Coordinates of C-alpha atoms in Angstrom, one line a residue:
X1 CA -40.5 106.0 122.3
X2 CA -38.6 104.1 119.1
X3 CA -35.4 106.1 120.5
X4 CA -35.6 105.2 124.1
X5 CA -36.4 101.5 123.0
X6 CA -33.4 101.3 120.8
X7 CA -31.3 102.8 123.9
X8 CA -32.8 100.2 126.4
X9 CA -32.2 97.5 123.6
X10 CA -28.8 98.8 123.4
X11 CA -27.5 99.0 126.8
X12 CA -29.6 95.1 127.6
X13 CA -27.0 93.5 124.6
X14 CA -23.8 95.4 126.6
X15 CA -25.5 93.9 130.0
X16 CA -25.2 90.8 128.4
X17 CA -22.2 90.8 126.9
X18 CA -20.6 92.1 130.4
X19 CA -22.2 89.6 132.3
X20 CA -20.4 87.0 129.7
X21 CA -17.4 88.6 130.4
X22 CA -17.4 88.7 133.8
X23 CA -19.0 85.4 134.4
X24 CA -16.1 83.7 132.4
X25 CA -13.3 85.2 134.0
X26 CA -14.4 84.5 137.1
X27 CA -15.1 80.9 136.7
X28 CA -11.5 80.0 135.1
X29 CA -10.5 81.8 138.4
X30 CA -13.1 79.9 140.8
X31 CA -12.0 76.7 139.7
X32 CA -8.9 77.0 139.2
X33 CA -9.0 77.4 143.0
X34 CA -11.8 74.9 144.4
X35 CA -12.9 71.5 144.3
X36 CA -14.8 69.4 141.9
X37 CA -16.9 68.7 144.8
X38 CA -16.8 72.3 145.6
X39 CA -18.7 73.0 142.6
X40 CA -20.9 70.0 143.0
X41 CA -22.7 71.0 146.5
X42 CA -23.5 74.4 145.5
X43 CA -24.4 73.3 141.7
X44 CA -26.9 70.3 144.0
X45 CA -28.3 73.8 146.5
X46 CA -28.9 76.5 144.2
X47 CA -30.7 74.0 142.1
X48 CA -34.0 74.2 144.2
X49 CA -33.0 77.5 145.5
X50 CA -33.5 79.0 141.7
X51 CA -36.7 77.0 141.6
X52 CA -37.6 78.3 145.6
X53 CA -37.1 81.9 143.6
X54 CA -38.8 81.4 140.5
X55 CA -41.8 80.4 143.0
X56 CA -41.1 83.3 145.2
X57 CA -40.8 86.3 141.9
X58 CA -43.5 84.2 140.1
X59 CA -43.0 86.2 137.0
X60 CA -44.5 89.4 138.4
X61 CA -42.1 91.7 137.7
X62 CA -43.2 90.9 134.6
X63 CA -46.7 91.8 135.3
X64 CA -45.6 95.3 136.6
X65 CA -43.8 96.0 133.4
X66 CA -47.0 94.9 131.2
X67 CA -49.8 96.4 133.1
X68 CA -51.7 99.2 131.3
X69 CA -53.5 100.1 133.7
X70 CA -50.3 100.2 136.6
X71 CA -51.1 102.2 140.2
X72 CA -49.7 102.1 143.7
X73 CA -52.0 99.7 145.0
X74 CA -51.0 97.6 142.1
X75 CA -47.4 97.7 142.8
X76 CA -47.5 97.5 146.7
X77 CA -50.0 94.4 146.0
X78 CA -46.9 92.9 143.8
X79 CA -44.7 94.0 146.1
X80 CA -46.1 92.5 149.5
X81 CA -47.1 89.0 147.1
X82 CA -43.6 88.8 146.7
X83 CA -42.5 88.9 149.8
X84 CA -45.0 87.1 151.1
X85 CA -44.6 84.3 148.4
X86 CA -40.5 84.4 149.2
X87 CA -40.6 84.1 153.2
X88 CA -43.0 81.0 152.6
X89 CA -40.2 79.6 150.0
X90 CA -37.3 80.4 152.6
X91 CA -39.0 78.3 154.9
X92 CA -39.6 75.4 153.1
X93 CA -36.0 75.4 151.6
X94 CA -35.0 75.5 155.3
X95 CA -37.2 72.8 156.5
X96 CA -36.7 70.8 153.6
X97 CA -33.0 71.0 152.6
X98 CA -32.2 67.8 154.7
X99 CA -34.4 65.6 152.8
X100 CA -33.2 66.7 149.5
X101 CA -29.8 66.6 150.5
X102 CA -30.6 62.5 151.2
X103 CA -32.2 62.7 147.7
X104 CA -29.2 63.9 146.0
X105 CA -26.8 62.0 148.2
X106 CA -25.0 65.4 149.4
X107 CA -25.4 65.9 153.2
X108 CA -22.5 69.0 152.8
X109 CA -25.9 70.6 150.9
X110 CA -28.2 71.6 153.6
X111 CA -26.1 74.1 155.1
X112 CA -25.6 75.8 152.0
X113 CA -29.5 75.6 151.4
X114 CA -30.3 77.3 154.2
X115 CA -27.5 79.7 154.3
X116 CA -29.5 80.9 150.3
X117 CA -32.5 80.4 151.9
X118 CA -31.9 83.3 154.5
X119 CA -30.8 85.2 151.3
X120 CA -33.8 84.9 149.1
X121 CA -36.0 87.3 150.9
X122 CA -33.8 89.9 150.5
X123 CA -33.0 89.6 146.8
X124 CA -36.6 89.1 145.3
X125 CA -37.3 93.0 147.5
X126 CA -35.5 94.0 144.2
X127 CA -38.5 92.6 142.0
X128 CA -40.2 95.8 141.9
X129 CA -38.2 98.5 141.6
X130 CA -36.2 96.9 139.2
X131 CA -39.6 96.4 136.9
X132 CA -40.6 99.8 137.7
X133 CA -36.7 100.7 136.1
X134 CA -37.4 98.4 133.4
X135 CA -40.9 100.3 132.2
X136 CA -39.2 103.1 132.4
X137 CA -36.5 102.0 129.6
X138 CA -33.8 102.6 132.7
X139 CA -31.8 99.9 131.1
X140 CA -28.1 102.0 131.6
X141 CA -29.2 101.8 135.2
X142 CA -29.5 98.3 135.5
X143 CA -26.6 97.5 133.7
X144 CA -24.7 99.4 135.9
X145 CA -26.4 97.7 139.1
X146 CA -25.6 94.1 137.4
X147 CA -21.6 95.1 136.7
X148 CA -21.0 96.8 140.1
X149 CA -22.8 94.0 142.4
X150 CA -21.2 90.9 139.8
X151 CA -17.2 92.3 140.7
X152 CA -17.8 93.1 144.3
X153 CA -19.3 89.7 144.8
X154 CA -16.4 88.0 142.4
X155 CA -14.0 89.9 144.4
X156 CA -15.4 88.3 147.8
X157 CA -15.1 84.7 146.6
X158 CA -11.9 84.9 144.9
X159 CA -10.5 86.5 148.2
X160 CA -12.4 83.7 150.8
X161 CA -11.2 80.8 148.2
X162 CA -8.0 82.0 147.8
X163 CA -8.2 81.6 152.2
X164 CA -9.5 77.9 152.0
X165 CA -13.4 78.6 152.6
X166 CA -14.1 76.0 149.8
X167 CA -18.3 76.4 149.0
X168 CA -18.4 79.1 150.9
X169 CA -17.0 80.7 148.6
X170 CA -19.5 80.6 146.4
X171 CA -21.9 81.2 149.2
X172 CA -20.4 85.0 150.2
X173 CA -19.9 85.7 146.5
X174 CA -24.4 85.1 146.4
X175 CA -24.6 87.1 149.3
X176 CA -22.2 89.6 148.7
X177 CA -23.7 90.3 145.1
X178 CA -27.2 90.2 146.2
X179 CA -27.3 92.3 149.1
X180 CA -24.9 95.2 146.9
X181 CA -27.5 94.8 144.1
X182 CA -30.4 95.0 146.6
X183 CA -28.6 98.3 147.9
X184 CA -28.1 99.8 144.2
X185 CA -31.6 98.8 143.1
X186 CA -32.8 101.0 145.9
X187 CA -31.1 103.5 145.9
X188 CA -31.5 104.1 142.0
X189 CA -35.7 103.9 142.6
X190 CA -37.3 106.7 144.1
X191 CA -40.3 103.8 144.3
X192 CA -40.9 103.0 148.2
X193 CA -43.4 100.2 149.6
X194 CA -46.6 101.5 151.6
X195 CA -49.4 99.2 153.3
X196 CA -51.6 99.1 150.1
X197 CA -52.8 95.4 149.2
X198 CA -55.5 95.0 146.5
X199 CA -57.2 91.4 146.8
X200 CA -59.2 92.2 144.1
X201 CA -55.9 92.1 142.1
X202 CA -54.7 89.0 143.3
X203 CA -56.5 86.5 141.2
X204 CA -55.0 88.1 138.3
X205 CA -52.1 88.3 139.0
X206 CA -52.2 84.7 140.2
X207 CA -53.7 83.5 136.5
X208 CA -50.7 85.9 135.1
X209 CA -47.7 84.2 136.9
X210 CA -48.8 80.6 136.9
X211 CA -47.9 79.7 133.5
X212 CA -44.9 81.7 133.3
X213 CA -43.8 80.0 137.2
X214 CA -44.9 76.5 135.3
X215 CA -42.7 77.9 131.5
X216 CA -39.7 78.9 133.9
X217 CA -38.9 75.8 136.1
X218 CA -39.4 73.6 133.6
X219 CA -36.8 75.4 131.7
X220 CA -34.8 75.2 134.8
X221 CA -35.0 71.9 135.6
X222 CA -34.5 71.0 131.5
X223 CA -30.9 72.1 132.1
X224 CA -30.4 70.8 135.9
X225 CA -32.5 67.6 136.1
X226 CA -29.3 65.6 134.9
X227 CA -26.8 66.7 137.7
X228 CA -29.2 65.4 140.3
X229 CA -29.3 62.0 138.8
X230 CA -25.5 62.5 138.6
X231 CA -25.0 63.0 142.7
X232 CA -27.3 60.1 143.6
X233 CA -25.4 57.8 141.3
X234 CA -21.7 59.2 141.8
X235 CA -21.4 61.8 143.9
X236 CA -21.1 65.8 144.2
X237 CA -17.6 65.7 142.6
X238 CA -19.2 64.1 139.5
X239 CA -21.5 67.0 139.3
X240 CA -18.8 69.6 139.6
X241 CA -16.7 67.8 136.6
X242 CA -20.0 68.0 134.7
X243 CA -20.7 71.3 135.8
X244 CA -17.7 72.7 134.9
X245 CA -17.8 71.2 131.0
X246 CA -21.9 72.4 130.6
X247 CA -20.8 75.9 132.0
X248 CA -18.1 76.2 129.5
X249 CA -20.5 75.1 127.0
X250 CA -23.0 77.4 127.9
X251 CA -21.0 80.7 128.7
X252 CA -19.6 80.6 124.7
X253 CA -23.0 80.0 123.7
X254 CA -24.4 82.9 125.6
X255 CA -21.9 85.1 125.0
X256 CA -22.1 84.8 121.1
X257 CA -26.3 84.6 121.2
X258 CA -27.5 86.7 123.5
X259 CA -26.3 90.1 121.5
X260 CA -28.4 88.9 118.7
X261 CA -31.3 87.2 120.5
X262 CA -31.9 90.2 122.6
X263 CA -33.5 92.2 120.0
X264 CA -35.0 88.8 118.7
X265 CA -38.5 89.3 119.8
X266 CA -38.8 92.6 119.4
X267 CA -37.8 92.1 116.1
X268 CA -40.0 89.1 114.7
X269 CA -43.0 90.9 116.9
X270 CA -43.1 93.6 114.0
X271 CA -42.7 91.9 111.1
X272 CA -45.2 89.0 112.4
X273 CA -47.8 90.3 109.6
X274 CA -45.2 90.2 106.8
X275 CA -44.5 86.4 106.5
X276 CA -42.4 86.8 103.7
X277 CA -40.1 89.1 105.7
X278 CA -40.6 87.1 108.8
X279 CA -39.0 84.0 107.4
X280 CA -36.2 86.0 105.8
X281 CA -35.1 87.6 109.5
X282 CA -35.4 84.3 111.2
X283 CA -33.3 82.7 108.4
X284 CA -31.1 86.0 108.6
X285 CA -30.5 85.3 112.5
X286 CA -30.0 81.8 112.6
X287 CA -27.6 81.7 109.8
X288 CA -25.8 84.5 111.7
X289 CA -25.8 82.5 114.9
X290 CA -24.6 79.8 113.4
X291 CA -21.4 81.2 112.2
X292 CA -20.5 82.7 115.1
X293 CA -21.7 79.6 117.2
X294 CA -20.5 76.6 115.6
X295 CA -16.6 77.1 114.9
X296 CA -16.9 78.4 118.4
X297 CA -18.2 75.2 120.1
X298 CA -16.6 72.7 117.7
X299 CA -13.3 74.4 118.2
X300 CA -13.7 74.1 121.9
X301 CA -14.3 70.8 121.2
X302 CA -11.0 70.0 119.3
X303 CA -8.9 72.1 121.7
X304 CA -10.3 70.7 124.8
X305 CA -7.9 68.5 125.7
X306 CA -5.5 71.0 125.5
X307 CA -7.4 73.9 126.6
X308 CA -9.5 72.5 129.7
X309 CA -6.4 72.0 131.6
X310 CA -4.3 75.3 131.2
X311 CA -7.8 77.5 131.9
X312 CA -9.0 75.2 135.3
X313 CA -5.9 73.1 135.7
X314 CA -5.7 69.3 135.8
X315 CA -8.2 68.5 138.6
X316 CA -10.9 68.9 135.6
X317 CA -9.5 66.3 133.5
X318 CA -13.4 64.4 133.5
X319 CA -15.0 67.3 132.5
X320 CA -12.5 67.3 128.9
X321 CA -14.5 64.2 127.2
X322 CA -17.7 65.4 128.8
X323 CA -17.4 69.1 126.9
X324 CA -16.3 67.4 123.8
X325 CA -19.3 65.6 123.3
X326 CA -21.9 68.4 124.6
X327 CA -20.7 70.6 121.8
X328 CA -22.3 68.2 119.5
X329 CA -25.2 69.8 120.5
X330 CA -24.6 73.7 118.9
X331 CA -27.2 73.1 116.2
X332 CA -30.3 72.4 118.7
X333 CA -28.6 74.7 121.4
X334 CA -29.0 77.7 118.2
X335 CA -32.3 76.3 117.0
X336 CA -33.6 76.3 120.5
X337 CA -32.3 80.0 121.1
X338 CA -34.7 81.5 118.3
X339 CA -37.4 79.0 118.2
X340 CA -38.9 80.3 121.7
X341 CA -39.3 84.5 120.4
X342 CA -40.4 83.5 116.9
X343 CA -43.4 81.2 118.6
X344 CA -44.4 84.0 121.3
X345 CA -44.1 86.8 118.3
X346 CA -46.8 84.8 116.7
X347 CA -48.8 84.3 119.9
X348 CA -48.0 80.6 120.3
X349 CA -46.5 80.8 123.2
X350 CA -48.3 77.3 124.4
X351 CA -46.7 75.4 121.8
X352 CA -42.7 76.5 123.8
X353 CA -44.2 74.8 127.0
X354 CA -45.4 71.7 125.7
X355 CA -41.9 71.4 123.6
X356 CA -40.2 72.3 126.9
X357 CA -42.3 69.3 129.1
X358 CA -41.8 66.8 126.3
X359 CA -37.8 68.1 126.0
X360 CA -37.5 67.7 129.9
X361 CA -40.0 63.9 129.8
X362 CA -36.9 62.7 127.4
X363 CA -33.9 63.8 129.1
X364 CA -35.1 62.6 132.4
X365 CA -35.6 59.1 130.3
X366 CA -32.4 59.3 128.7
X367 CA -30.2 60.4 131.7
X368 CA -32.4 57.3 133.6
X369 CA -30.8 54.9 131.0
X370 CA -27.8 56.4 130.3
X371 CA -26.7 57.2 134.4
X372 CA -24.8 54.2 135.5
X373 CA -22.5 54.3 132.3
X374 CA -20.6 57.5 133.4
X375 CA -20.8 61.2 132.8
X376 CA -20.3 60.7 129.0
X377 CA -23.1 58.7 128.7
X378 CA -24.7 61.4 130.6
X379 CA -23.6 64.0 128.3
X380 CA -24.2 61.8 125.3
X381 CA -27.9 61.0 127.0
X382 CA -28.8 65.2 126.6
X383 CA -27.2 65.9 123.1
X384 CA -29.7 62.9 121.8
X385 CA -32.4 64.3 123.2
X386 CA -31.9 67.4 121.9
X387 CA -31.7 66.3 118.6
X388 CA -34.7 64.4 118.6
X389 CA -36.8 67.1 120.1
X390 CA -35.5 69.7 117.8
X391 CA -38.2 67.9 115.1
X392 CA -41.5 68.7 116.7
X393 CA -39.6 72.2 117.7
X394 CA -39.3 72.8 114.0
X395 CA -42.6 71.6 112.9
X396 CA -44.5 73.9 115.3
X397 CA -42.4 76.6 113.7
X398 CA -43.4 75.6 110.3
X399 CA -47.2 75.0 111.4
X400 CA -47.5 78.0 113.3
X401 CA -45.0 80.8 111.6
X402 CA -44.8 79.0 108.5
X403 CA -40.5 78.7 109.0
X404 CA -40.0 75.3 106.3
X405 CA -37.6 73.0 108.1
X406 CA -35.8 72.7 104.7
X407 CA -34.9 76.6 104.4
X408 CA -33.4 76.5 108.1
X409 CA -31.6 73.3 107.1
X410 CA -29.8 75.4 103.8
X411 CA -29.3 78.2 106.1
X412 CA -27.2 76.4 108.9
X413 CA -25.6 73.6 106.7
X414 CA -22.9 75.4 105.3
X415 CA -21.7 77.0 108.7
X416 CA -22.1 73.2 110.1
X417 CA -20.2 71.8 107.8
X418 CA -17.2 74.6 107.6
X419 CA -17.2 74.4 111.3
X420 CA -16.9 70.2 111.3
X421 CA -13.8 70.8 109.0
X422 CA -12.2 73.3 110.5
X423 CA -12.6 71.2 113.9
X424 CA -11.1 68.1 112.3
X425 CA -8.2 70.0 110.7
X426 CA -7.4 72.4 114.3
X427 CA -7.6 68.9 115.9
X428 CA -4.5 67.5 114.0
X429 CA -3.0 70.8 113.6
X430 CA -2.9 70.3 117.7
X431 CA -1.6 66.8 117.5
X432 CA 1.1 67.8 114.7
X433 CA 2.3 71.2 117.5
X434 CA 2.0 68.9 121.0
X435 CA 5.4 67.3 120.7
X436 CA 6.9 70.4 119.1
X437 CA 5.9 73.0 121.2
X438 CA 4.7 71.2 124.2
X439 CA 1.2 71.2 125.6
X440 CA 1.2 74.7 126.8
X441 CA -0.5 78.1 125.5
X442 CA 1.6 78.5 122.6
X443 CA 0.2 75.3 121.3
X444 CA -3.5 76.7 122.4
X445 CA -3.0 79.9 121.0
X446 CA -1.7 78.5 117.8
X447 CA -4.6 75.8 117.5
X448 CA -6.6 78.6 117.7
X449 CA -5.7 81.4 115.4
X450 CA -5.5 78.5 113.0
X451 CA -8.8 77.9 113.5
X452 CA -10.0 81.8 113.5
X453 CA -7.7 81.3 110.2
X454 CA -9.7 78.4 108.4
X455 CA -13.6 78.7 109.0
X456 CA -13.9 82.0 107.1
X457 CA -11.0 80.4 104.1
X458 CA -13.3 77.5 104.1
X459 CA -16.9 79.5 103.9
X460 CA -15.6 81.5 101.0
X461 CA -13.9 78.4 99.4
X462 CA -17.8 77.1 99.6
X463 CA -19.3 80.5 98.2
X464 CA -20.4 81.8 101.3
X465 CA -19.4 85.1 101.9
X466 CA -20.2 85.7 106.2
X467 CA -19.6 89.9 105.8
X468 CA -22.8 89.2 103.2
X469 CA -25.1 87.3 105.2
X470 CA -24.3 89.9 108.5
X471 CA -25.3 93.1 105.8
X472 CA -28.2 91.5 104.6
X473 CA -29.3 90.7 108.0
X474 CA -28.6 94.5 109.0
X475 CA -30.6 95.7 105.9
X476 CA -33.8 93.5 107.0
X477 CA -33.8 95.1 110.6
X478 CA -33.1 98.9 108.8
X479 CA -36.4 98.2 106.9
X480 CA -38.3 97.3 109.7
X481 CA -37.1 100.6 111.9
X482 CA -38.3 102.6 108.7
X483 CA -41.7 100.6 108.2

């Protein structure tokens, strides 16, 4: 069992990191080749499509991996609740789409809502044989489902923009992916639907999904909220140029985090009962993260003026001011990444929700003040807000897992600050190569390297050896596979 976990573990990080890959390339591609606005309308559709799925899935995949006590009518029951639950969401999206499109000032979004609509059926008939996979630690499988279906549907919309087709686009590259990941799914489960329904079941699996439907769209709408304020105010283009810079933003973040926060509540779920050790891992990760995290988005931040237009060209010129200030963000964005698996490994997983609704009460406050100044006010708007709420985040750490705010504030300091410096200097390192060697990728690349150059000179000019705190880290998580 400890073997095949480690496996599963292992292939879920290189799922991760392939999906990073993939997404990236693809997106300097996509908009390189579309609109702003482009980007906008299906940013403004799959908004309340992901929501119309979250509603339709209900977190019961979830309940098929957890069951003890799992049996056919148990997974037909989940199976035909899906369904059931996804048809009824299709519907509504369809019926509804024109009124939110009036909402959100975007009448080119109802077409693309109901063209996803039609689609949503058929992707959530993946729920259960992918879960069914998943319990049986059939991670390689899945990983090879999520890289085949991601380049055949990246294929399709790079080939329909590169003809003109403009959101559509985006809209065959959904389809395209879903129905070859539906396909693959299937064909890699020997698990087949029969006409089994358990009412008895129901209820339970009602008061099982509930919280985690509640947990998971207001996580959704914590990152979206802002765009639809942004299309009622200025437009779908605005929301593609803020799109584009929050995507950028995110895609570094995720690509660095998600190898380490992978294993992250696995790991702080056995060493819950060892307090001692289960500050030291949670320092051990953060301060990890935060090396790899901070020169990454503070860097982006001092190149972005030169880097934004060579990756997505000049049409994104908005989004450069707009990424520069939502990197300000990279300590919450870190401290938010590891808060959520250390509360649920101590069974507080309550205390994420509430700091979620009070996280998304504040940004929809903020981005209601901030909106008629522009989209840097907008962006400005969010990183407040997620510097205020990171208090009460890190005093339900230290109430409920004991995590001092002072030992996380020594632990990511020093990154913080080598990563500030290093930011400043690449920025005038940039502005000293700009009228020498022009504004092209000689001057990027340069800016850079300088930059991969100067945060590790600096943390050891500051005594902080990085190649330390990563073997320490790997230590702590050997001791916990031998206990």
């Amino acid at each position: 069992m400890k073997r095949k976990t480690f496996v599963a573990s292992l292939w879920s990080v290189l799922r991760s990191v392939w999906s990073a890959i993939i997404t990236f390339v693809l997106f300097a591609v996509m908009a390189r080749l579309l609109a702003p606005a482009d980007f906008g309308v299906f940013a403004l559709a799959s908004i309340v499509v992901e929501i119309a799925r979250i509603v339709a899935t209900a977190g019961l995949g979830s309940a098929i991996v957890r069951e003890p006590d799992r049996s056919a009518s148990f997974d037909n029951t989940v199976f035909w609740c899906v369904l059931g639950l996804s048809l009824a969401a299709a519907g509504i999206l369809a019926l509804g789409a024109p009124a939110y499109a009036r909402l959100v000032n975007a009448p080119e979004a109802v077409n693309v809502i109901r063209a996803l609509a039609v689609l949503l059926p058929l992707t959530t008939l993946t729920t259960v044989p992918s879960a069914l996979l998943t319990r049986d630690f059939q991670q390689r499988s899945l990983t090879f489902q999520s890289i085949v279906s991601g380049l055949a549907g990246g294929v399709v919309a790079v080939i329909l923009a590169f003809q003109g087709w403009g959101v559509w686009a985006l809209v065959g590259q959904a389809f395209v992916g879903g129905i070859v990941g539906l396909g693959m799914i299937w064909r890699m489960s020997p698990w087949r639907p029969a006409l089994m329904f358990d009412r008895s079941r129901v209820r339970g699996l009602i008061i099982f999904s509930s919280s985690m439907m509640a947990t998971q769209i207001v996580w959704l709408l914590l990152v979206r909220v802002q765009e639809i304020f942004i299309s009622r105010w200025h437009g779908p283009e605005a929301v593609g140029q803020y799109r584009i810079a929050w995507r950028l933003i995110e895609l570094i973040s995720q690509s660095l985090l998600s190898p380490i926060g992978s294993v992250a509540l696995v790991t702080f779920s056995h060493v819950q009962n060892d307090p001692a050790r289960f500050r030291a891992i949670y320092a051990r990760m953060v301060g990890i993260a935060g090396l790899a995290t901070f020169p990454a988005l503070l860097g982006i931040g001092a190149v972005a003026p030169l880097l934004l237009p060579l990756l997505f060209g000049d049409k994104w010129d908005a989004a450069i001011p707009v990424a520069q200030v939502l990197v300000l963000m990279s300590v919450p964005f870190v401290l938010n990444f590891f808060s959520g698996p250390a509360l649920t490994s101590v069974n507080r997983p309550q205390a994420n929700l509430w700091i979620a609704v009070l996280q998304l009460a504040l940004t929809v406050v903020f981005t209601w003040i901030a909106i008629p100044y522009g989209l840097v006010a907008v962006a400005a708007a969010y990183v407040a807000r997620a510097w205020i709420t990171m208090i009460p985040q890190q005093l339900a750490l230290r109430r409920h897992a004991g995590i001092p705010m002072a030992s996380t504030a020594r632990v990511v300091l020093p990154a913080l600050a080598a990563a500030a410096a290093m930011a400043v200097a690449v920025r005038f390192a940039m502005d000293f190569l700009v009228p020498r060697l022009g504004g092209g990728w000689e001057t990027a690349v340069a800016s850079v390297v300088f930059g991969l150059i100067l945060f590790p000179a600096i943390m050891f000019a500051i005594g902080h050896d990085p190649r330390r705190e990563i073997r320490d880290l790997l230590t702590s998580l050997r001791q916990r596979k031998e206990t």
